Amino acid sequence: MITIKKISKSELPKLVAISYEKDEELFDKYHIGKMDFPSAVLSTLDLIHEASQELKLSYYKVIYQKQSIGYFVTFDGYLYSFGISMKYRKREILIGWFDCIKKVLGKNFRAMLYDNNTRAIKHLEKQGMQIIDFDEETKIVTLQK
């Protein structure tokens, strides 16, 4: 069973690292620019920090069998950032994780991802989200549940 716990921003670095660990494909294909593990973690944390200067973000730890397996960040009806450890990217776990997101954000919410993050976009579409917008300038895809 998947559970979540609201956390402070200071707990995020460890959780982002957990979710990116051993995911070489993420760094090569889905991140903006080619990066290594430390750079990808820092880049994500920098983007979250920048957003936190303008938005009231909420941070969550994802837990499976009493073990931290990932994180997600939300604000005002948006799923802003998320990641689950490769080891736990199994159908039932991902569905449980998404159910937790729906409990936090409600039935209707949005997510914004860079268009090159096709793996995450496809996953959100599998969870019932639909692409509603694409910004050519920023290369950001907006999905809605």
Short mmCIF file of N, CA, C and O in Angstrom, two decimals:
data_model
loop_
_atom_site.label_atom_id
_atom_site.label_comp_id
_atom_site.label_asym_id
_atom_site.label_seq_id
_atom_site.Cartn_x
_atom_site.Cartn_y
_atom_site.Cartn_z
N MET A 1 0.84 -1.18 0.00
CA MET A 1 0.00 0.00 0.00
C MET A 1 0.89 1.25 0.00
O MET A 1 1.86 1.35 0.73
N ILE A 2 0.50 2.20 -0.81
CA ILE A 2 1.23 3.45 -0.91
C ILE A 2 0.63 4.47 0.05
O ILE A 2 -0.58 4.63 0.12
N THR A 3 1.49 5.14 0.78
CA THR A 3 1.05 6.24 1.63
C THR A 3 1.92 7.45 1.30
O THR A 3 2.97 7.32 0.68
N ILE A 4 1.45 8.59 1.75
CA ILE A 4 2.23 9.82 1.55
C ILE A 4 2.29 10.56 2.86
O ILE A 4 1.46 10.36 3.75
N LYS A 5 3.29 11.41 2.97
CA LYS A 5 3.43 12.25 4.15
C LYS A 5 3.88 13.63 3.69
O LYS A 5 4.82 13.74 2.90
N LYS A 6 3.18 14.65 4.18
CA LYS A 6 3.58 16.00 3.86
C LYS A 6 4.90 16.27 4.58
O LYS A 6 5.07 15.90 5.74
N ILE A 7 5.84 16.89 3.87
CA ILE A 7 7.17 17.09 4.42
C ILE A 7 7.61 18.54 4.24
O ILE A 7 6.95 19.31 3.55
N SER A 8 8.74 18.86 4.82
CA SER A 8 9.33 20.19 4.61
C SER A 8 10.22 20.14 3.37
O SER A 8 10.67 19.08 2.94
N LYS A 9 10.49 21.31 2.83
CA LYS A 9 11.34 21.42 1.65
C LYS A 9 12.73 20.84 1.90
O LYS A 9 13.36 20.29 0.99
N SER A 10 13.19 20.91 3.13
CA SER A 10 14.54 20.42 3.45
C SER A 10 14.69 18.91 3.27
O SER A 10 15.81 18.40 3.15
N GLU A 11 13.58 18.17 3.25
CA GLU A 11 13.64 16.72 3.06
C GLU A 11 13.69 16.32 1.59
O GLU A 11 13.94 15.17 1.26
N LEU A 12 13.46 17.27 0.71
CA LEU A 12 13.35 16.99 -0.72
C LEU A 12 14.63 16.48 -1.38
O LEU A 12 14.55 15.56 -2.20
N PRO A 13 15.81 17.02 -1.09
CA PRO A 13 17.01 16.55 -1.81
C PRO A 13 17.20 15.04 -1.76
O PRO A 13 17.49 14.40 -2.79
N LYS A 14 17.03 14.46 -0.61
CA LYS A 14 17.20 13.01 -0.47
C LYS A 14 16.18 12.25 -1.32
O LYS A 14 16.50 11.25 -1.97
N LEU A 15 14.95 12.75 -1.35
CA LEU A 15 13.88 12.06 -2.08
C LEU A 15 14.05 12.20 -3.60
O LEU A 15 13.78 11.26 -4.34
N VAL A 16 14.49 13.36 -4.05
CA VAL A 16 14.76 13.53 -5.47
C VAL A 16 15.89 12.58 -5.87
O VAL A 16 15.81 11.90 -6.91
N ALA A 17 16.92 12.49 -5.05
CA ALA A 17 18.03 11.58 -5.33
C ALA A 17 17.54 10.13 -5.40
O ALA A 17 17.93 9.38 -6.31
N ILE A 18 16.70 9.73 -4.47
CA ILE A 18 16.15 8.37 -4.48
C ILE A 18 15.40 8.11 -5.78
O ILE A 18 15.53 7.06 -6.39
N SER A 19 14.62 9.07 -6.22
CA SER A 19 13.79 8.87 -7.41
C SER A 19 14.61 8.86 -8.71
O SER A 19 14.18 8.30 -9.71
N TYR A 20 15.78 9.48 -8.71
CA TYR A 20 16.61 9.54 -9.91
C TYR A 20 17.69 8.46 -9.96
O TYR A 20 18.27 8.22 -11.01
N GLU A 21 17.96 7.82 -8.83
CA GLU A 21 19.06 6.87 -8.73
C GLU A 21 18.96 5.77 -9.79
O GLU A 21 17.91 5.16 -9.96
N LYS A 22 20.05 5.55 -10.51
CA LYS A 22 20.21 4.50 -11.52
C LYS A 22 19.31 4.69 -12.75
O LYS A 22 19.17 3.76 -13.55
N ASP A 23 18.73 5.86 -12.92
CA ASP A 23 17.86 6.11 -14.07
C ASP A 23 18.63 6.87 -15.14
O ASP A 23 18.36 8.03 -15.42
N GLU A 24 19.62 6.20 -15.73
CA GLU A 24 20.47 6.84 -16.74
C GLU A 24 19.66 7.36 -17.92
O GLU A 24 19.99 8.39 -18.50
N GLU A 25 18.61 6.66 -18.28
CA GLU A 25 17.77 7.09 -19.39
C GLU A 25 17.15 8.46 -19.11
O GLU A 25 17.01 9.28 -20.01
N LEU A 26 16.81 8.71 -17.87
CA LEU A 26 16.24 10.01 -17.49
C LEU A 26 17.21 11.13 -17.82
O LEU A 26 16.81 12.15 -18.40
N PHE A 27 18.46 10.96 -17.50
CA PHE A 27 19.45 12.01 -17.72
C PHE A 27 19.72 12.20 -19.21
O PHE A 27 19.92 13.32 -19.67
N ASP A 28 19.75 11.10 -19.95
CA ASP A 28 20.07 11.17 -21.38
C ASP A 28 18.92 11.68 -22.25
O ASP A 28 19.14 12.41 -23.19
N LYS A 29 17.70 11.25 -21.93
CA LYS A 29 16.58 11.52 -22.82
C LYS A 29 15.58 12.55 -22.33
O LYS A 29 14.99 13.27 -23.12
N TYR A 30 15.32 12.58 -21.04
CA TYR A 30 14.14 13.28 -20.56
C TYR A 30 14.42 14.56 -19.80
O TYR A 30 13.51 15.32 -19.50
N HIS A 31 15.65 14.80 -19.45
CA HIS A 31 16.00 16.04 -18.76
C HIS A 31 16.37 17.08 -19.80
O HIS A 31 16.75 16.75 -20.92
N ILE A 32 16.28 18.35 -19.45
CA ILE A 32 16.68 19.42 -20.36
C ILE A 32 18.21 19.41 -20.42
O ILE A 32 18.88 19.64 -19.41
N GLY A 33 18.75 19.10 -21.56
CA GLY A 33 20.19 18.99 -21.70
C GLY A 33 20.69 17.68 -21.11
O GLY A 33 20.06 17.11 -20.24
N LYS A 34 21.78 17.21 -21.61
CA LYS A 34 22.35 15.96 -21.08
C LYS A 34 23.00 16.23 -19.74
O LYS A 34 23.74 17.19 -19.59
N MET A 35 22.68 15.38 -18.78
CA MET A 35 23.19 15.59 -17.42
C MET A 35 23.61 14.27 -16.80
O MET A 35 23.17 13.22 -17.22
N ASP A 36 24.40 14.38 -15.75
CA ASP A 36 24.70 13.22 -14.94
C ASP A 36 23.79 13.26 -13.71
O ASP A 36 23.00 14.19 -13.54
N PHE A 37 23.92 12.26 -12.87
CA PHE A 37 23.04 12.14 -11.69
C PHE A 37 23.07 13.38 -10.80
O PHE A 37 22.02 13.98 -10.54
N PRO A 38 24.25 13.84 -10.33
CA PRO A 38 24.24 15.01 -9.43
C PRO A 38 23.66 16.26 -10.09
O PRO A 38 22.93 17.02 -9.46
N SER A 39 23.96 16.46 -11.37
CA SER A 39 23.45 17.65 -12.07
C SER A 39 21.94 17.60 -12.22
O SER A 39 21.26 18.62 -12.09
N ALA A 40 21.40 16.42 -12.50
CA ALA A 40 19.96 16.28 -12.66
C ALA A 40 19.23 16.56 -11.34
O ALA A 40 18.21 17.24 -11.31
N VAL A 41 19.78 16.04 -10.26
CA VAL A 41 19.18 16.28 -8.94
C VAL A 41 19.22 17.77 -8.62
O VAL A 41 18.20 18.37 -8.22
N LEU A 42 20.38 18.39 -8.81
CA LEU A 42 20.51 19.83 -8.52
C LEU A 42 19.61 20.67 -9.42
O LEU A 42 19.00 21.64 -8.96
N SER A 43 19.51 20.31 -10.68
CA SER A 43 18.65 21.04 -11.61
C SER A 43 17.19 20.99 -11.15
O SER A 43 16.50 22.01 -11.14
N THR A 44 16.73 19.82 -10.76
CA THR A 44 15.36 19.67 -10.27
C THR A 44 15.15 20.49 -9.01
O THR A 44 14.15 21.22 -8.89
N LEU A 45 16.08 20.40 -8.08
CA LEU A 45 15.95 21.16 -6.84
C LEU A 45 15.99 22.66 -7.09
O LEU A 45 15.25 23.42 -6.45
N ASP A 46 16.80 23.11 -8.04
CA ASP A 46 16.85 24.53 -8.40
C ASP A 46 15.51 25.00 -8.97
O ASP A 46 15.02 26.07 -8.61
N LEU A 47 14.92 24.20 -9.86
CA LEU A 47 13.63 24.56 -10.44
C LEU A 47 12.54 24.64 -9.36
O LEU A 47 11.71 25.56 -9.37
N ILE A 48 12.56 23.70 -8.44
CA ILE A 48 11.58 23.70 -7.35
C ILE A 48 11.81 24.93 -6.47
O ILE A 48 10.85 25.61 -6.07
N HIS A 49 13.06 25.23 -6.18
CA HIS A 49 13.37 26.40 -5.34
C HIS A 49 12.89 27.69 -6.02
O HIS A 49 12.29 28.54 -5.37
N GLU A 50 13.17 27.82 -7.31
CA GLU A 50 12.73 29.01 -8.04
C GLU A 50 11.20 29.14 -7.98
O GLU A 50 10.68 30.24 -7.75
N ALA A 51 10.50 28.04 -8.19
CA ALA A 51 9.04 28.07 -8.15
C ALA A 51 8.54 28.45 -6.75
O ALA A 51 7.55 29.18 -6.60
N SER A 52 9.27 28.00 -5.73
CA SER A 52 8.84 28.28 -4.35
C SER A 52 8.95 29.76 -3.99
O SER A 52 8.37 30.21 -3.01
N GLN A 53 9.71 30.51 -4.80
CA GLN A 53 9.83 31.95 -4.54
C GLN A 53 8.57 32.69 -4.97
O GLN A 53 8.30 33.79 -4.48
N GLU A 54 7.79 32.09 -5.88
CA GLU A 54 6.59 32.74 -6.39
C GLU A 54 5.31 32.02 -6.02
O GLU A 54 4.24 32.62 -6.05
N LEU A 55 5.41 30.73 -5.71
CA LEU A 55 4.22 29.92 -5.46
C LEU A 55 4.30 29.29 -4.07
O LEU A 55 5.38 29.04 -3.56
N LYS A 56 3.13 28.98 -3.53
CA LYS A 56 3.08 28.26 -2.26
C LYS A 56 3.07 26.76 -2.57
O LYS A 56 2.04 26.19 -2.89
N LEU A 57 4.24 26.17 -2.50
CA LEU A 57 4.38 24.75 -2.83
C LEU A 57 4.14 23.87 -1.61
O LEU A 57 4.45 24.26 -0.48
N SER A 58 3.65 22.67 -1.86
CA SER A 58 3.51 21.64 -0.83
C SER A 58 4.34 20.45 -1.28
O SER A 58 4.35 20.08 -2.46
N TYR A 59 5.04 19.84 -0.34
CA TYR A 59 5.99 18.77 -0.62
C TYR A 59 5.52 17.48 0.05
O TYR A 59 5.10 17.49 1.21
N TYR A 60 5.62 16.36 -0.67
CA TYR A 60 5.15 15.08 -0.15
C TYR A 60 6.19 13.99 -0.38
O TYR A 60 6.82 13.93 -1.44
N LYS A 61 6.32 13.13 0.61
CA LYS A 61 7.15 11.92 0.52
C LYS A 61 6.21 10.77 0.15
O LYS A 61 5.12 10.66 0.70
N VAL A 62 6.64 9.91 -0.77
CA VAL A 62 5.88 8.73 -1.15
C VAL A 62 6.51 7.53 -0.44
O VAL A 62 7.73 7.34 -0.50
N ILE A 63 5.67 6.75 0.22
CA ILE A 63 6.14 5.65 1.07
C ILE A 63 5.49 4.34 0.63
O ILE A 63 4.29 4.28 0.38
N TYR A 64 6.33 3.29 0.54
CA TYR A 64 5.84 1.95 0.24
C TYR A 64 6.52 0.99 1.20
O TYR A 64 7.74 0.97 1.29
N GLN A 65 5.72 0.22 1.92
CA GLN A 65 6.24 -0.72 2.92
C GLN A 65 7.26 -0.05 3.84
O GLN A 65 8.37 -0.53 4.04
N LYS A 66 6.86 1.09 4.37
CA LYS A 66 7.64 1.87 5.34
C LYS A 66 8.96 2.42 4.78
O LYS A 66 9.83 2.83 5.53
N GLN A 67 9.11 2.43 3.46
CA GLN A 67 10.33 2.91 2.83
C GLN A 67 10.00 4.09 1.91
O GLN A 67 9.05 4.03 1.14
N SER A 68 10.82 5.13 1.98
CA SER A 68 10.65 6.28 1.08
C SER A 68 11.05 5.85 -0.32
O SER A 68 12.14 5.34 -0.54
N ILE A 69 10.13 6.08 -1.29
CA ILE A 69 10.41 5.66 -2.67
C ILE A 69 10.31 6.81 -3.67
O ILE A 69 10.56 6.62 -4.86
N GLY A 70 9.96 8.00 -3.20
CA GLY A 70 9.87 9.12 -4.12
C GLY A 70 9.22 10.33 -3.47
O GLY A 70 9.12 10.42 -2.25
N TYR A 71 8.80 11.24 -4.34
CA TYR A 71 8.26 12.52 -3.87
C TYR A 71 7.29 13.08 -4.90
O TYR A 71 7.25 12.61 -6.06
N PHE A 72 6.52 14.07 -4.50
CA PHE A 72 5.85 14.93 -5.44
C PHE A 72 5.62 16.29 -4.80
O PHE A 72 5.63 16.43 -3.58
N VAL A 73 5.50 17.29 -5.66
CA VAL A 73 5.35 18.68 -5.25
C VAL A 73 4.11 19.24 -5.94
O VAL A 73 3.91 19.01 -7.14
N THR A 74 3.28 19.95 -5.17
CA THR A 74 2.05 20.50 -5.72
C THR A 74 1.93 21.99 -5.40
O THR A 74 2.61 22.50 -4.51
N PHE A 75 1.04 22.64 -6.13
CA PHE A 75 0.59 23.99 -5.79
C PHE A 75 -0.76 24.21 -6.45
O PHE A 75 -1.01 23.75 -7.55
N ASP A 76 -1.66 24.84 -5.76
CA ASP A 76 -2.91 25.36 -6.29
C ASP A 76 -3.49 24.60 -7.49
O ASP A 76 -3.66 25.16 -8.58
N GLY A 77 -3.77 23.30 -7.31
CA GLY A 77 -4.38 22.52 -8.37
C GLY A 77 -3.43 21.99 -9.42
O GLY A 77 -3.84 21.53 -10.49
N TYR A 78 -2.12 22.04 -9.13
CA TYR A 78 -1.11 21.56 -10.08
C TYR A 78 -0.20 20.52 -9.42
O TYR A 78 0.23 20.70 -8.29
N LEU A 79 0.11 19.49 -10.19
CA LEU A 79 1.19 18.57 -9.85
C LEU A 79 2.42 19.18 -10.49
O LEU A 79 2.54 19.24 -11.72
N TYR A 80 3.34 19.68 -9.69
CA TYR A 80 4.46 20.46 -10.21
C TYR A 80 5.68 19.60 -10.55
O TYR A 80 6.29 19.75 -11.59
N SER A 81 6.06 18.71 -9.65
CA SER A 81 7.25 17.89 -9.84
C SER A 81 7.02 16.55 -9.15
O SER A 81 6.31 16.49 -8.14
N PHE A 82 7.62 15.50 -9.70
CA PHE A 82 7.42 14.18 -9.08
C PHE A 82 8.49 13.22 -9.54
O PHE A 82 9.13 13.43 -10.58
N GLY A 83 8.66 12.16 -8.77
CA GLY A 83 9.58 11.09 -9.14
C GLY A 83 9.42 9.90 -8.22
O GLY A 83 9.15 10.07 -7.03
N ILE A 84 9.56 8.71 -8.79
CA ILE A 84 9.49 7.45 -8.04
C ILE A 84 10.74 6.65 -8.39
O ILE A 84 11.15 6.59 -9.55
N SER A 85 11.35 6.04 -7.39
CA SER A 85 12.53 5.21 -7.59
C SER A 85 12.27 4.14 -8.66
O SER A 85 11.20 3.53 -8.70
N MET A 86 13.26 3.93 -9.53
CA MET A 86 13.13 2.93 -10.59
C MET A 86 12.70 1.57 -10.06
O MET A 86 11.89 0.88 -10.67
N LYS A 87 13.24 1.21 -8.95
CA LYS A 87 12.95 -0.11 -8.36
C LYS A 87 11.45 -0.29 -8.08
O LYS A 87 10.96 -1.41 -8.07
N TYR A 88 10.74 0.82 -7.88
CA TYR A 88 9.33 0.74 -7.50
C TYR A 88 8.37 1.19 -8.60
O TYR A 88 7.19 1.37 -8.36
N ARG A 89 8.86 1.33 -9.80
CA ARG A 89 7.99 1.75 -10.91
C ARG A 89 7.27 0.53 -11.47
O ARG A 89 7.51 0.10 -12.60
N LYS A 90 6.38 0.02 -10.66
CA LYS A 90 5.56 -1.12 -11.03
C LYS A 90 4.11 -0.65 -11.06
O LYS A 90 3.72 0.27 -10.34
N ARG A 91 3.33 -1.28 -11.91
CA ARG A 91 1.96 -0.84 -12.18
C ARG A 91 1.17 -0.53 -10.91
O ARG A 91 0.62 0.55 -10.75
N GLU A 92 1.10 -1.49 -10.00
CA GLU A 92 0.26 -1.31 -8.80
C GLU A 92 0.78 -0.19 -7.90
O GLU A 92 0.00 0.54 -7.28
N ILE A 93 2.08 -0.02 -7.85
CA ILE A 93 2.66 1.05 -7.04
C ILE A 93 2.37 2.41 -7.68
O ILE A 93 1.97 3.36 -7.00
N LEU A 94 2.54 2.50 -8.99
CA LEU A 94 2.28 3.77 -9.68
C LEU A 94 0.81 4.16 -9.62
O LEU A 94 0.48 5.35 -9.48
N ILE A 95 -0.07 3.18 -9.70
CA ILE A 95 -1.50 3.49 -9.56
C ILE A 95 -1.80 3.97 -8.15
O ILE A 95 -2.52 4.95 -7.96
N GLY A 96 -1.21 3.33 -7.14
CA GLY A 96 -1.40 3.76 -5.75
C GLY A 96 -0.87 5.16 -5.52
O GLY A 96 -1.47 5.98 -4.83
N TRP A 97 0.29 5.46 -6.11
CA TRP A 97 0.88 6.79 -6.03
C TRP A 97 -0.04 7.83 -6.65
O TRP A 97 -0.29 8.88 -6.07
N PHE A 98 -0.57 7.52 -7.83
CA PHE A 98 -1.45 8.47 -8.50
C PHE A 98 -2.75 8.67 -7.71
O PHE A 98 -3.28 9.78 -7.65
N ASP A 99 -3.25 7.62 -7.09
CA ASP A 99 -4.43 7.75 -6.23
C ASP A 99 -4.16 8.72 -5.08
O ASP A 99 -5.02 9.51 -4.70
N CYS A 100 -2.95 8.67 -4.52
CA CYS A 100 -2.57 9.60 -3.45
C CYS A 100 -2.54 11.04 -3.97
O CYS A 100 -2.98 11.96 -3.27
N ILE A 101 -2.04 11.22 -5.18
CA ILE A 101 -2.03 12.56 -5.77
C ILE A 101 -3.46 13.08 -5.90
O ILE A 101 -3.75 14.23 -5.59
N LYS A 102 -4.37 12.22 -6.36
CA LYS A 102 -5.77 12.62 -6.52
C LYS A 102 -6.40 12.98 -5.18
O LYS A 102 -7.23 13.88 -5.11
N LYS A 103 -5.99 12.30 -4.12
CA LYS A 103 -6.51 12.65 -2.79
C LYS A 103 -6.04 14.03 -2.36
O LYS A 103 -6.76 14.76 -1.69
N VAL A 104 -4.84 14.39 -2.74
CA VAL A 104 -4.29 15.71 -2.39
C VAL A 104 -4.88 16.81 -3.27
O VAL A 104 -5.30 17.86 -2.77
N LEU A 105 -4.94 16.56 -4.57
CA LEU A 105 -5.32 17.61 -5.52
C LEU A 105 -6.78 17.58 -5.95
O LEU A 105 -7.26 18.53 -6.56
N GLY A 106 -7.48 16.49 -5.67
CA GLY A 106 -8.87 16.38 -6.10
C GLY A 106 -8.96 15.72 -7.46
O GLY A 106 -7.97 15.29 -8.04
N LYS A 107 -10.18 15.65 -7.98
CA LYS A 107 -10.41 14.94 -9.24
C LYS A 107 -9.88 15.69 -10.45
O LYS A 107 -9.50 15.10 -11.44
N ASN A 108 -9.89 17.01 -10.39
CA ASN A 108 -9.46 17.82 -11.53
C ASN A 108 -8.23 18.63 -11.16
O ASN A 108 -8.30 19.49 -10.29
N PHE A 109 -7.13 18.33 -11.82
CA PHE A 109 -5.90 19.08 -11.60
C PHE A 109 -5.08 19.05 -12.87
O PHE A 109 -5.42 18.36 -13.83
N ARG A 110 -3.99 19.79 -12.87
CA ARG A 110 -3.13 19.89 -14.05
C ARG A 110 -1.69 19.55 -13.69
O ARG A 110 -1.30 19.61 -12.54
N ALA A 111 -0.95 19.22 -14.72
CA ALA A 111 0.49 18.98 -14.60
C ALA A 111 1.16 19.64 -15.80
O ALA A 111 0.58 19.67 -16.89
N MET A 112 2.35 20.17 -15.58
CA MET A 112 3.11 20.80 -16.66
C MET A 112 4.49 20.15 -16.73
O MET A 112 5.18 20.06 -15.72
N LEU A 113 4.84 19.68 -17.93
CA LEU A 113 6.10 18.99 -18.14
C LEU A 113 6.75 19.48 -19.42
O LEU A 113 6.06 19.85 -20.37
N TYR A 114 8.07 19.46 -19.46
CA TYR A 114 8.76 19.76 -20.71
C TYR A 114 8.41 18.68 -21.73
O TYR A 114 8.31 17.49 -21.38
N ASP A 115 8.24 19.08 -22.98
CA ASP A 115 7.77 18.15 -24.01
C ASP A 115 8.72 16.97 -24.25
O ASP A 115 8.29 15.92 -24.71
N ASN A 116 10.01 17.11 -23.94
CA ASN A 116 10.93 15.99 -24.13
C ASN A 116 10.78 14.92 -23.05
O ASN A 116 11.32 13.83 -23.19
N ASN A 117 10.02 15.19 -22.01
CA ASN A 117 9.81 14.20 -20.95
C ASN A 117 8.64 13.28 -21.34
O ASN A 117 7.64 13.17 -20.64
N THR A 118 8.80 12.63 -22.49
CA THR A 118 7.72 11.83 -23.05
C THR A 118 7.34 10.65 -22.15
O THR A 118 6.17 10.26 -22.11
N ARG A 119 8.29 10.10 -21.44
CA ARG A 119 7.98 8.96 -20.56
C ARG A 119 6.99 9.37 -19.48
O ARG A 119 5.99 8.68 -19.25
N ALA A 120 7.21 10.51 -18.82
CA ALA A 120 6.30 10.97 -17.77
C ALA A 120 4.95 11.39 -18.36
O ALA A 120 3.90 11.13 -17.77
N ILE A 121 4.99 12.03 -19.53
CA ILE A 121 3.74 12.44 -20.17
C ILE A 121 2.89 11.22 -20.48
O ILE A 121 1.69 11.18 -20.18
N LYS A 122 3.51 10.19 -21.06
CA LYS A 122 2.78 8.95 -21.37
C LYS A 122 2.22 8.31 -20.12
O LYS A 122 1.10 7.80 -20.11
N HIS A 123 3.00 8.34 -19.04
CA HIS A 123 2.51 7.75 -17.79
C HIS A 123 1.27 8.51 -17.28
O HIS A 123 0.28 7.89 -16.89
N LEU A 124 1.33 9.82 -17.30
CA LEU A 124 0.18 10.61 -16.85
C LEU A 124 -1.03 10.38 -17.74
O LEU A 124 -2.17 10.33 -17.26
N GLU A 125 -0.80 10.20 -19.03
CA GLU A 125 -1.91 9.90 -19.93
C GLU A 125 -2.52 8.53 -19.59
O GLU A 125 -3.74 8.37 -19.61
N LYS A 126 -1.68 7.56 -19.24
CA LYS A 126 -2.18 6.24 -18.82
C LYS A 126 -3.05 6.36 -17.57
O LYS A 126 -3.95 5.56 -17.35
N GLN A 127 -2.73 7.35 -16.75
CA GLN A 127 -3.50 7.56 -15.51
C GLN A 127 -4.76 8.40 -15.76
O GLN A 127 -5.46 8.75 -14.82
N GLY A 128 -5.04 8.69 -17.02
CA GLY A 128 -6.28 9.38 -17.37
C GLY A 128 -6.16 10.88 -17.62
O GLY A 128 -7.16 11.55 -17.83
N MET A 129 -4.95 11.40 -17.60
CA MET A 129 -4.77 12.82 -17.89
C MET A 129 -4.72 13.02 -19.42
O MET A 129 -4.33 12.12 -20.15
N GLN A 130 -5.12 14.20 -19.85
CA GLN A 130 -5.11 14.52 -21.28
C GLN A 130 -4.32 15.79 -21.53
O GLN A 130 -4.40 16.73 -20.74
N ILE A 131 -3.62 15.81 -22.64
CA ILE A 131 -2.89 17.01 -23.04
C ILE A 131 -3.90 18.07 -23.46
O ILE A 131 -4.77 17.80 -24.29
N ILE A 132 -3.79 19.26 -22.85
CA ILE A 132 -4.72 20.34 -23.19
C ILE A 132 -4.01 21.54 -23.80
O ILE A 132 -4.67 22.42 -24.36
N ASP A 133 -2.67 21.58 -23.68
CA ASP A 133 -1.96 22.73 -24.23
C ASP A 133 -0.50 22.38 -24.44
O ASP A 133 0.06 21.53 -23.75
N PHE A 134 0.10 23.06 -25.42
CA PHE A 134 1.54 22.97 -25.65
C PHE A 134 2.03 24.37 -25.98
O PHE A 134 1.55 25.00 -26.91
N ASP A 135 2.99 24.85 -25.20
CA ASP A 135 3.57 26.17 -25.41
C ASP A 135 4.84 26.00 -26.24
O ASP A 135 5.83 25.46 -25.77
N GLU A 136 4.77 26.46 -27.50
CA GLU A 136 5.91 26.34 -28.42
C GLU A 136 7.17 27.03 -27.89
O GLU A 136 8.28 26.54 -28.07
N GLU A 137 6.98 28.17 -27.25
CA GLU A 137 8.12 28.96 -26.78
C GLU A 137 8.86 28.27 -25.63
O GLU A 137 10.07 28.14 -25.64
N THR A 138 8.10 27.84 -24.62
CA THR A 138 8.73 27.22 -23.44
C THR A 138 8.89 25.72 -23.58
O THR A 138 9.58 25.10 -22.78
N LYS A 139 8.23 25.13 -24.57
CA LYS A 139 8.23 23.68 -24.80
C LYS A 139 7.59 22.93 -23.64
O LYS A 139 7.99 21.81 -23.29
N ILE A 140 6.57 23.53 -23.03
CA ILE A 140 5.88 22.92 -21.90
C ILE A 140 4.52 22.38 -22.33
O ILE A 140 3.73 23.08 -22.97
N VAL A 141 4.28 21.12 -21.98
CA VAL A 141 3.01 20.45 -22.23
C VAL A 141 2.18 20.54 -20.94
O VAL A 141 2.70 20.27 -19.86
N THR A 142 0.92 20.93 -21.07
CA THR A 142 0.02 20.95 -19.92
C THR A 142 -0.99 19.82 -20.07
O THR A 142 -1.60 19.68 -21.13
N LEU A 143 -1.11 19.04 -19.03
CA LEU A 143 -2.08 17.94 -19.00
C LEU A 143 -3.12 18.26 -17.94
O LEU A 143 -2.84 18.98 -16.97
N GLN A 144 -4.31 17.69 -18.12
CA GLN A 144 -5.38 17.90 -17.15
C GLN A 144 -6.07 16.59 -16.85
O GLN A 144 -6.28 15.77 -17.74
N LYS A 145 -6.44 16.42 -15.61
CA LYS A 145 -7.20 15.25 -15.15
C LYS A 145 -8.65 15.63 -15.09
O LYS A 145 -9.01 16.70 -14.68
#
